[in-house]
PDB file of C-alpha atoms and ligand atoms in Angstrom:
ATOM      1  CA  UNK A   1      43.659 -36.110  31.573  1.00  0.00           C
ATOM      2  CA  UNK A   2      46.778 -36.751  34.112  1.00  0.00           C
ATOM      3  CA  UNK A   3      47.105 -35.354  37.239  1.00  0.00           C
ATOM      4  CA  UNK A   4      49.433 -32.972  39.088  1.00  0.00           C
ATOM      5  CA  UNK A   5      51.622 -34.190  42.199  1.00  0.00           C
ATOM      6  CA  UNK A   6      54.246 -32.661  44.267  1.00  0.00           C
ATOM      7  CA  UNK A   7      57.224 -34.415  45.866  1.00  0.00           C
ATOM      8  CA  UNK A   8      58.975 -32.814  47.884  1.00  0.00           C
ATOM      9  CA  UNK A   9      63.655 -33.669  49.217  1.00  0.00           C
ATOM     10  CA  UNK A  10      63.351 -33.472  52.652  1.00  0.00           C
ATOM     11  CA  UNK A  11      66.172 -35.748  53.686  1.00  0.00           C
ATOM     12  CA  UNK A  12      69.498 -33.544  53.424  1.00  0.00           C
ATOM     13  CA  UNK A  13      71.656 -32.638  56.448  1.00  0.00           C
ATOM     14  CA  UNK A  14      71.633 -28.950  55.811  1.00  0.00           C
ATOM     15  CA  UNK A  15      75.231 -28.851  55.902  1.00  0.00           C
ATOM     16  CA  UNK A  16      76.253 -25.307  55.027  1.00  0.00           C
ATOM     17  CA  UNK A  17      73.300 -24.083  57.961  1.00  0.00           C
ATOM     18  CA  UNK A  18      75.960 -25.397  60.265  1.00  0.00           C
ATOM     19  CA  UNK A  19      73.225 -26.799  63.125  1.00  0.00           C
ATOM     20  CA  UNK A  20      72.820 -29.517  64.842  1.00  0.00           C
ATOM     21  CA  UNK A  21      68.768 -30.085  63.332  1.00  0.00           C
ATOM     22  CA  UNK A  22      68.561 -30.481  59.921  1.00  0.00           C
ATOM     23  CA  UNK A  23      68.030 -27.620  58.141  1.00  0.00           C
ATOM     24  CA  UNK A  24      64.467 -28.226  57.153  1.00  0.00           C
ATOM     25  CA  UNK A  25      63.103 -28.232  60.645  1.00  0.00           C
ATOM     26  CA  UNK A  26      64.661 -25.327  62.364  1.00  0.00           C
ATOM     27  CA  UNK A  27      62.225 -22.624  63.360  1.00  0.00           C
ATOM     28  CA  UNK A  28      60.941 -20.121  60.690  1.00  0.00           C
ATOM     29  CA  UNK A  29      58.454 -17.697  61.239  1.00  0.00           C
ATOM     30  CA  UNK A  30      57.012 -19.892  64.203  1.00  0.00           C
ATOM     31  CA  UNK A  31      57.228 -23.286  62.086  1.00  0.00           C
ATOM     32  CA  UNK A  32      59.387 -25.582  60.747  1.00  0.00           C
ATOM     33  CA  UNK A  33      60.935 -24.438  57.707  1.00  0.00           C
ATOM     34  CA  UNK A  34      59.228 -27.643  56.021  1.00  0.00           C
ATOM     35  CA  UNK A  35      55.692 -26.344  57.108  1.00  0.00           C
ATOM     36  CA  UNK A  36      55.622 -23.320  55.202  1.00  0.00           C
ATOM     37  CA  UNK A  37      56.459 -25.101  51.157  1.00  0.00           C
ATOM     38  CA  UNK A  38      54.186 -28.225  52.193  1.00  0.00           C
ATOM     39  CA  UNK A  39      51.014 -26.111  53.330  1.00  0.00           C
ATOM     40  CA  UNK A  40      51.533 -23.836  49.910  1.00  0.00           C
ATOM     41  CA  UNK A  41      51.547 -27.244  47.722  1.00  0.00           C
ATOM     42  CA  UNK A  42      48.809 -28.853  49.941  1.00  0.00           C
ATOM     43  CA  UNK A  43      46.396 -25.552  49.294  1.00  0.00           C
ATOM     44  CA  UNK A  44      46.973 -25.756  45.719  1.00  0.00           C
ATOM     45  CA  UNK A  45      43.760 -27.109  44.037  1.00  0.00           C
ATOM     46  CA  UNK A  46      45.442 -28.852  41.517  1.00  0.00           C
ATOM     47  CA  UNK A  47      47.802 -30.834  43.414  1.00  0.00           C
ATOM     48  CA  UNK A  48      46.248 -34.671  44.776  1.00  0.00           C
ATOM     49  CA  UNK A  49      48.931 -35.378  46.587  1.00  0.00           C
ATOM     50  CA  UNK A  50      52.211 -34.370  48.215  1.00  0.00           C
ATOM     51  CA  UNK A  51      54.704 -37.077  49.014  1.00  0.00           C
ATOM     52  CA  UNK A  52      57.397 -35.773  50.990  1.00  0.00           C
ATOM     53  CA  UNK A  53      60.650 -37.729  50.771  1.00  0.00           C
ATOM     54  CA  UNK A  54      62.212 -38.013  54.257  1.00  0.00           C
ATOM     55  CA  UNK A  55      65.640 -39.522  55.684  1.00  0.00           C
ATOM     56  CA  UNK A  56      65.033 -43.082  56.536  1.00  0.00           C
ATOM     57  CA  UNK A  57      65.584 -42.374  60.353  1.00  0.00           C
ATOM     58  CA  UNK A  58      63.840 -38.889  60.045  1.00  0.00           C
ATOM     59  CA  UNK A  59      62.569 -38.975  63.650  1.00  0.00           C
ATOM     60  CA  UNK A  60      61.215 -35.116  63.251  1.00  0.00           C
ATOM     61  CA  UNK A  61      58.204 -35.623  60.695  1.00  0.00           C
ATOM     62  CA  UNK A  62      55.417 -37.327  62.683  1.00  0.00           C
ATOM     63  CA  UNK A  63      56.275 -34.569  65.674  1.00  0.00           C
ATOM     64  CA  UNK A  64      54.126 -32.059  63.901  1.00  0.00           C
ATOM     65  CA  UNK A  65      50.613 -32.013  63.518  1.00  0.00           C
ATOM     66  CA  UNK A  66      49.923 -32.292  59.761  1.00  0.00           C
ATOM     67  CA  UNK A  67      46.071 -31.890  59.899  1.00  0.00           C
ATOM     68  CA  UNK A  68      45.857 -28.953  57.931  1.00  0.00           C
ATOM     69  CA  UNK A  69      47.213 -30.431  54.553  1.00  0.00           C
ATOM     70  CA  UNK A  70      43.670 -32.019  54.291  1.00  0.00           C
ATOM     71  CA  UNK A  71      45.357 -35.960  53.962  1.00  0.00           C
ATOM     72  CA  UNK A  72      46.717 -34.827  51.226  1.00  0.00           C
ATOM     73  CA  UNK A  73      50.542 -35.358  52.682  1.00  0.00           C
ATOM     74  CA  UNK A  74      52.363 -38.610  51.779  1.00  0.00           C
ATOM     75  CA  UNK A  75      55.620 -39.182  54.014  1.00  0.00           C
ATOM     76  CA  UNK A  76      58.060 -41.730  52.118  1.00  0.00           C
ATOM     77  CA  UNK A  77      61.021 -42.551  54.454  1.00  0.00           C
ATOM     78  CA  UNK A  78      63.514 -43.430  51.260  1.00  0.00           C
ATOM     79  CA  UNK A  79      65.727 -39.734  51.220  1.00  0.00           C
ATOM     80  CA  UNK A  80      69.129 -41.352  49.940  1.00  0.00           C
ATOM     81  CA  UNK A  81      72.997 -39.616  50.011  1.00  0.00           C
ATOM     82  CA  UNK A  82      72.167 -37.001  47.684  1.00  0.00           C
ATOM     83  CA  UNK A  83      68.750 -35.035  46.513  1.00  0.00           C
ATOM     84  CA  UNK A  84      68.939 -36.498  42.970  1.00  0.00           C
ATOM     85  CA  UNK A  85      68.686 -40.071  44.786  1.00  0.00           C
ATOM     86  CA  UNK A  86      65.932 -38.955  47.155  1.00  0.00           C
ATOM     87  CA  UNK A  87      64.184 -37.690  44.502  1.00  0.00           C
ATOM     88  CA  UNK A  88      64.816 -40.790  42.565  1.00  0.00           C
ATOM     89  CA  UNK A  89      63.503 -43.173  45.365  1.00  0.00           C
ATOM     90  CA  UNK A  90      61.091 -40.971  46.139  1.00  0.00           C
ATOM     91  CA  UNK A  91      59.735 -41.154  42.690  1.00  0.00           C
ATOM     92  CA  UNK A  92      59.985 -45.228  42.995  1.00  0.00           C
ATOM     93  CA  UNK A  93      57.970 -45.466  45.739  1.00  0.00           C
ATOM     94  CA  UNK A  94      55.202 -42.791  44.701  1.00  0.00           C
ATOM     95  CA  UNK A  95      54.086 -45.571  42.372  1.00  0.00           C
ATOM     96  CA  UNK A  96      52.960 -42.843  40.321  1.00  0.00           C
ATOM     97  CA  UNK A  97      51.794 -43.166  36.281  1.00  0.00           C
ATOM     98  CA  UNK A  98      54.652 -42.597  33.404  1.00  0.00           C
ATOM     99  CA  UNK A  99      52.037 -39.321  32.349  1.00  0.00           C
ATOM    100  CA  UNK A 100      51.302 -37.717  35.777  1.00  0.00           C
ATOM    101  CA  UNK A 101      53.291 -34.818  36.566  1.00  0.00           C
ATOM    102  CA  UNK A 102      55.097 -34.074  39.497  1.00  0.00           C
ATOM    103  CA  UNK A 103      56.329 -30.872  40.688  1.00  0.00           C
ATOM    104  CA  UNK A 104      59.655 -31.498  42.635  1.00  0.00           C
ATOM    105  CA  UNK A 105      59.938 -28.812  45.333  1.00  0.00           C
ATOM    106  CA  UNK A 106      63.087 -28.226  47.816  1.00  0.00           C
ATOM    107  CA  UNK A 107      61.848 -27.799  51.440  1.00  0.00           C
ATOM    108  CA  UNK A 108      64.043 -25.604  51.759  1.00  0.00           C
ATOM    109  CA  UNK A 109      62.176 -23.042  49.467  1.00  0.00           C
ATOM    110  CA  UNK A 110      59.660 -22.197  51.917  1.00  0.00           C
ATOM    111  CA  UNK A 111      58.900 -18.651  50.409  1.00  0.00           C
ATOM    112  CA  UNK A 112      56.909 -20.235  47.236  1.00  0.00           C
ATOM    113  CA  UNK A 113      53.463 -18.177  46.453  1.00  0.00           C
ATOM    114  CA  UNK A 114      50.220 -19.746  45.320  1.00  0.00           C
ATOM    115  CA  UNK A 115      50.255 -17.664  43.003  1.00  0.00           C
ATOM    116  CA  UNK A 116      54.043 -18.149  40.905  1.00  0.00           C
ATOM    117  CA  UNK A 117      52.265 -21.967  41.678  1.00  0.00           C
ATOM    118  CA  UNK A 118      49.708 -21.697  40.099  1.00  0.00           C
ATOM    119  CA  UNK A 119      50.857 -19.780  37.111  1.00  0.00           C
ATOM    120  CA  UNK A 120      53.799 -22.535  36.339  1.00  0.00           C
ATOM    121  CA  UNK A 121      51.280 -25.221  36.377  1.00  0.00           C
ATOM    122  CA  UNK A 122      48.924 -23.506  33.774  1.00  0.00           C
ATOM    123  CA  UNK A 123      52.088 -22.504  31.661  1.00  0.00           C
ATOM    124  CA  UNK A 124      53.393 -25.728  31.710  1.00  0.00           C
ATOM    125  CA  UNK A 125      50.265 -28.282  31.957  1.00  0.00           C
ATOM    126  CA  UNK A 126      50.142 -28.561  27.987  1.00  0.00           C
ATOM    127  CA  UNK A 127      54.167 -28.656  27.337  1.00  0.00           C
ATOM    128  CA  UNK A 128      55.680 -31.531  25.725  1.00  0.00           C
ATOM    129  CA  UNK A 129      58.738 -31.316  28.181  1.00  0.00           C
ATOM    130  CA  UNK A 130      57.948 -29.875  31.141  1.00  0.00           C
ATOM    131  CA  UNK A 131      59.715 -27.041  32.918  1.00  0.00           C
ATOM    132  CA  UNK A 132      60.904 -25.134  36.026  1.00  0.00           C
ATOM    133  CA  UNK A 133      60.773 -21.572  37.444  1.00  0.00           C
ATOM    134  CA  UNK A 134      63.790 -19.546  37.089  1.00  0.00           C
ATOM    135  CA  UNK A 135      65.015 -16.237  37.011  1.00  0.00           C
ATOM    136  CA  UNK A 136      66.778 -13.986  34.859  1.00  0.00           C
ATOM    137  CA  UNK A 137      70.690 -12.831  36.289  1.00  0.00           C
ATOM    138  CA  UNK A 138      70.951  -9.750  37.496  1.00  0.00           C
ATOM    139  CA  UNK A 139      73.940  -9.176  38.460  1.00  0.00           C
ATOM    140  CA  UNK A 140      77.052  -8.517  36.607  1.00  0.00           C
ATOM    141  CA  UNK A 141      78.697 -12.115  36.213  1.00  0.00           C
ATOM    142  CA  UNK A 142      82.364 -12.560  37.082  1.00  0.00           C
ATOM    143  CA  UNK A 143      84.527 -15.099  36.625  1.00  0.00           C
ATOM    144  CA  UNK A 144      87.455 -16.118  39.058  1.00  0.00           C
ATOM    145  CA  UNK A 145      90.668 -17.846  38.948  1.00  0.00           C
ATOM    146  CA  UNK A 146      92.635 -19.930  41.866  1.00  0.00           C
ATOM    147  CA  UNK A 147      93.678 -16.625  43.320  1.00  0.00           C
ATOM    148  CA  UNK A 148      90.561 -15.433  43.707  1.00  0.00           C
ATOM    149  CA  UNK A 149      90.864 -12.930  41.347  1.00  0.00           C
ATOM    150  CA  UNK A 150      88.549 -11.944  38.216  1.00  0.00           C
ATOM    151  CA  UNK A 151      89.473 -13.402  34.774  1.00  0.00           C
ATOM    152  CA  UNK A 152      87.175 -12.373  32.990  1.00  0.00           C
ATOM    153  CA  UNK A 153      83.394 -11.272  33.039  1.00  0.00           C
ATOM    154  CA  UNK A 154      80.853 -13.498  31.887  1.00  0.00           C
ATOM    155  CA  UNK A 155      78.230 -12.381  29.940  1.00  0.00           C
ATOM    156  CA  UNK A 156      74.644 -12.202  31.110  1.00  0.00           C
ATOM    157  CA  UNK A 157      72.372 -12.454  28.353  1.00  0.00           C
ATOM    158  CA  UNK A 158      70.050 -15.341  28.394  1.00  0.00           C
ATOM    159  CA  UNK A 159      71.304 -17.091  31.627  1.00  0.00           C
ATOM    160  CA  UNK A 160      68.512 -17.903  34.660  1.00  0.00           C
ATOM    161  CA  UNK A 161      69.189 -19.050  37.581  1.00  0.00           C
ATOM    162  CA  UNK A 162      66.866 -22.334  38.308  1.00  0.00           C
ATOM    163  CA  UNK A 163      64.827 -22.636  41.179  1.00  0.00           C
ATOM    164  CA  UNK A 164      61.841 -25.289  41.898  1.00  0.00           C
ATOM    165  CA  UNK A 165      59.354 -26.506  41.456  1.00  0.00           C
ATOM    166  CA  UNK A 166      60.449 -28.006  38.464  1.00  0.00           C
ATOM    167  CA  UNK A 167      57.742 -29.605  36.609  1.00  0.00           C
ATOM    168  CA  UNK A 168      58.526 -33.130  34.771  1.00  0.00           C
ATOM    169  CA  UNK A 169      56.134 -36.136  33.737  1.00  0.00           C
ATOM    170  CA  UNK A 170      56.799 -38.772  36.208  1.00  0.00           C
ATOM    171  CA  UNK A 171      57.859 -41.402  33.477  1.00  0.00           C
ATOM    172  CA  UNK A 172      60.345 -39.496  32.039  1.00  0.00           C
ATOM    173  CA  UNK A 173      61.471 -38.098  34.978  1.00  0.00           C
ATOM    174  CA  UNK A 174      62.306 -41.446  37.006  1.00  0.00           C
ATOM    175  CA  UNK A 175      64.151 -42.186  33.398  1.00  0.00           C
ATOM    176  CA  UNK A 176      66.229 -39.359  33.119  1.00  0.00           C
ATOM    177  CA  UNK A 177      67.306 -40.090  36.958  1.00  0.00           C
ATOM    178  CA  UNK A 178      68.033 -43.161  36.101  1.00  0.00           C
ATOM    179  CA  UNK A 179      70.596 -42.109  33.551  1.00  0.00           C
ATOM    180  CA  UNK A 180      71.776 -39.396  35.098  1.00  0.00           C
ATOM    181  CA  UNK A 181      72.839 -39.543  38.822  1.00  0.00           C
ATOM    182  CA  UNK A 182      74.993 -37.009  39.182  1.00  0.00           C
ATOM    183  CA  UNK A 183      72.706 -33.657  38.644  1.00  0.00           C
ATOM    184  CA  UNK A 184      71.980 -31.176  41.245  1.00  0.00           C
ATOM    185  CA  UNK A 185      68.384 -30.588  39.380  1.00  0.00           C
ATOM    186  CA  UNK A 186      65.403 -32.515  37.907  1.00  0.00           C
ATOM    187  CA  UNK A 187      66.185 -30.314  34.594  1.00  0.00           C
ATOM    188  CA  UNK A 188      69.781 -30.981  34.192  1.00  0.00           C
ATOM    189  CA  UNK A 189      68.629 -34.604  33.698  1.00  0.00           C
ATOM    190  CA  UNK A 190      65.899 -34.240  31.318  1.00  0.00           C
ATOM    191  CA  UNK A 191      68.474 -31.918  29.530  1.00  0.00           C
ATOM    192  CA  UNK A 192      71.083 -34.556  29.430  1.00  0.00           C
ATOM    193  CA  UNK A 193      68.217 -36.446  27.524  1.00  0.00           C
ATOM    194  CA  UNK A 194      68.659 -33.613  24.244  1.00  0.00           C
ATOM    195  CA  UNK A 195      64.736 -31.927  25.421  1.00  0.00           C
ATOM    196  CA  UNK A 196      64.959 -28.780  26.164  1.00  0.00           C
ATOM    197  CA  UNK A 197      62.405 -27.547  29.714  1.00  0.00           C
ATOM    198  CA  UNK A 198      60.647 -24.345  29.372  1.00  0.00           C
ATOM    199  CA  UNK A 199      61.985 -21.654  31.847  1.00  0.00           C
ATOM    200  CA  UNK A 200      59.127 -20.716  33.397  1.00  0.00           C
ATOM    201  CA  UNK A 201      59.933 -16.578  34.828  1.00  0.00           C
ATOM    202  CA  UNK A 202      59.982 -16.768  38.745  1.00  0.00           C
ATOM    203  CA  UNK A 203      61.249 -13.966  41.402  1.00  0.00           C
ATOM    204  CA  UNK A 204      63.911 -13.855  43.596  1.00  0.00           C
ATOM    205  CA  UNK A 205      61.615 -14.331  46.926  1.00  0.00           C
ATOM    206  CA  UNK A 206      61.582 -17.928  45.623  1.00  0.00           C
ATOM    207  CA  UNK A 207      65.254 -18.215  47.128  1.00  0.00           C
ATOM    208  CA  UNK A 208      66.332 -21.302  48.995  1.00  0.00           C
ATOM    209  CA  UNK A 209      67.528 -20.766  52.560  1.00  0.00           C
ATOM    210  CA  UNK A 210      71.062 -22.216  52.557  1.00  0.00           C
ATOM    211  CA  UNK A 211      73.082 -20.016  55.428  1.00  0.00           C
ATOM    212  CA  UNK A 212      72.044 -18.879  58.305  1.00  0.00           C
ATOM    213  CA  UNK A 213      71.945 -15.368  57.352  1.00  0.00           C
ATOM    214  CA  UNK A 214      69.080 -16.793  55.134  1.00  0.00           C
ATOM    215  CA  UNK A 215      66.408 -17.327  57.363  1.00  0.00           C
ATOM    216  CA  UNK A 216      66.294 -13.371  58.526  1.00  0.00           C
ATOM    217  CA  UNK A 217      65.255 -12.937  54.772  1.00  0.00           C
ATOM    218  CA  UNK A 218      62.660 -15.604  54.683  1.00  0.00           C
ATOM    219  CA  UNK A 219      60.893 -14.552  58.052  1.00  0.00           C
ATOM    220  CA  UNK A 220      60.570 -11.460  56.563  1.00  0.00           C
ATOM    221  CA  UNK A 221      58.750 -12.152  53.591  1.00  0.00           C
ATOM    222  CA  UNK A 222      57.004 -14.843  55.367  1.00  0.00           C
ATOM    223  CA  UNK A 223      55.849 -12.688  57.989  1.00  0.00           C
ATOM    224  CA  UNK A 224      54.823 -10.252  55.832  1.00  0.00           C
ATOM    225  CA  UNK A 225      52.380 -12.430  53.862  1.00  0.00           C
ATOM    226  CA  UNK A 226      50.488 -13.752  57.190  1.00  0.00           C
TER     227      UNK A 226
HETATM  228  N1  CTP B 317      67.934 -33.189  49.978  1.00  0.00           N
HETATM  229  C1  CTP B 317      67.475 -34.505  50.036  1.00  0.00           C
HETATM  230  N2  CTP B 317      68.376 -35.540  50.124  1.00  0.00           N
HETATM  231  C2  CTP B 317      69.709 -35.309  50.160  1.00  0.00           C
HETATM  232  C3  CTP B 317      70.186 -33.965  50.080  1.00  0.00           C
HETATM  233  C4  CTP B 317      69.270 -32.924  49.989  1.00  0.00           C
HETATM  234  O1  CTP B 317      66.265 -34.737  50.020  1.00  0.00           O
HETATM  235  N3  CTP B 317      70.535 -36.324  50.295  1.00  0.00           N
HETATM  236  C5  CTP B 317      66.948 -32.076  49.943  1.00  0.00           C
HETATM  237  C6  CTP B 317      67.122 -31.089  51.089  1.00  0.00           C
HETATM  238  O2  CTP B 317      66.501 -31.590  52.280  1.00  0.00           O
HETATM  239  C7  CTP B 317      66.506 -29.833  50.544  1.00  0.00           C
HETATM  240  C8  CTP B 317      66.696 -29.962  49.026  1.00  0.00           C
HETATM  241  O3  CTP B 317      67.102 -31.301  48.780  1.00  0.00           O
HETATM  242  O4  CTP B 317      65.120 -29.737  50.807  1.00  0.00           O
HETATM  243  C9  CTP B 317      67.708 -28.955  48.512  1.00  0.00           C
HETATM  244  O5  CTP B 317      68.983 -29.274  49.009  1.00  0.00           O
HETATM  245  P1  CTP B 317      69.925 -28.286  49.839  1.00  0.00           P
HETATM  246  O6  CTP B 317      69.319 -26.939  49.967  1.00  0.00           O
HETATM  247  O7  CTP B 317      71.293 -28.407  49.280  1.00  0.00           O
HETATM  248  O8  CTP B 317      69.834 -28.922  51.328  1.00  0.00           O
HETATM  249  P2  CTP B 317      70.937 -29.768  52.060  1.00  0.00           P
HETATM  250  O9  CTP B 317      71.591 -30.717  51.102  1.00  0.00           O
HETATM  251  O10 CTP B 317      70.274 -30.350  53.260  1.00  0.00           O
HETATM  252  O11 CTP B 317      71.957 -28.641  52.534  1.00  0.00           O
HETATM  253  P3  CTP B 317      73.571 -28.591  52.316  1.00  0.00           P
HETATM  254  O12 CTP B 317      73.786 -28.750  50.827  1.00  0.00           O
HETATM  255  O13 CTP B 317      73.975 -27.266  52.853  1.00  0.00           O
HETATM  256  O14 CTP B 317      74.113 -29.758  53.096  1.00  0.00           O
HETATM  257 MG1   MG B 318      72.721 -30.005  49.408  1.00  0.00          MG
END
């Protein structure tokens, strides 16, 4: 039997939120945006323990009380230039075995449910590969040129837009990373390795804040669920 873990990027800049805080601790619902995905992954029964990966100089962390997450919370200052190399170090550090899983998690997806949780772990926890929650386009595709101006429209069928967690064994994970430093997901490496991760169907609530406008959105639903 191998067990589940979650580890979570926590060091980015939050560049496009255009503050001066990094993105991950500004003020949601009456928390930092970081409480809200850490207390979900903490609560989940499965889950032994959640390393969060944190910029080196992160002096925001240890501000907060953590008490709630039951000891369950493992800070790793190791974040690194981009999230595939925090994720990477983080994964170093976690010292964790090649056939645990781990459930990588943006912080900045603070509107994930127990329950779309709970239901990717039990879809995935006997896969050969592994996975990650995604969603199926909605909306008519276009595709633009320099000028801004449509080319062409792309067709829909069978494209998802990926979200976390995505759900890897640790082994192959760290190995893919290894290999392939350049991706902007977990998937995209284990893809460049010819296996193929199970889309596992998410919703759009799921959504990671990114802009400003973002966080009305996310208070919302957050709110609502209290
Ligand atoms: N992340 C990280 N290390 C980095 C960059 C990003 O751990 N060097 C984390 C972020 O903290 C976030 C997650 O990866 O939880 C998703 O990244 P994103 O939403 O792009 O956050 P930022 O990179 O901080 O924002 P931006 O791209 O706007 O600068
Ligand atoms: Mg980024």
């Amino acid at each position: 039997m191998s067990d589940f873990y979650a580890l979570v990027p926590a060091a980015g800049s939050g560049s496009r939120m255009s503050s001066e805080l990094p993105k991950q601790y500004l003020d949601l619902a009456g928390r930092p945006m970081i409480y809200h995905a850490l207390t979900t992954l903490c609560a989940c029964p499965n889950i032994k323990t959640v390393f969060v990966v944190l910029a080196p100089d992160d002096e925001h962390f240890k501000r907060y009380d953590w008490s709630h997450c039951a000891g369950k919370l493992e800070p790793l200052y190791c974040g690194g230039a981009t999230r595939a190399e925090s994720v990477s170090n983080g994964l170093l550090s976690s010292e964790l075995e090649p056939n645990d899983w781990v459930l990588v998690h943006d912080a900045a997806r603070p509107c994930l449910s127990a329950h779309l949780l709970s239901r990717m772990i039990a879809e995935l926890r006997d896969d050969p590969v592994g996975g990650i929650l995604a969603v199926p386009v909605a909306d008519t595709l276009k595709r633009g040129d320099a000028q801004q101006r449509i080319a062409h429209t792309e067709p829909r069928e069978n494209l998802w837009q990926a979200q976390t967690p995505q759900m890897f064994r640790a082994g192959l994970l760290a190995q893919a990373l290894q290999q392939c430093k350049s991706v902007t997901d977990e998937a995209s490496a284990i893809e460049a390795l010819g296996l193929q991760p199970r889309l596992v169907g998410s919703d759009s609530s799921n959504f990671k804040v990114t802009y400003p406008q973002d966080i009305v959105l996310a208070e919302l639903l957050l709110n609502q669920r209290k």
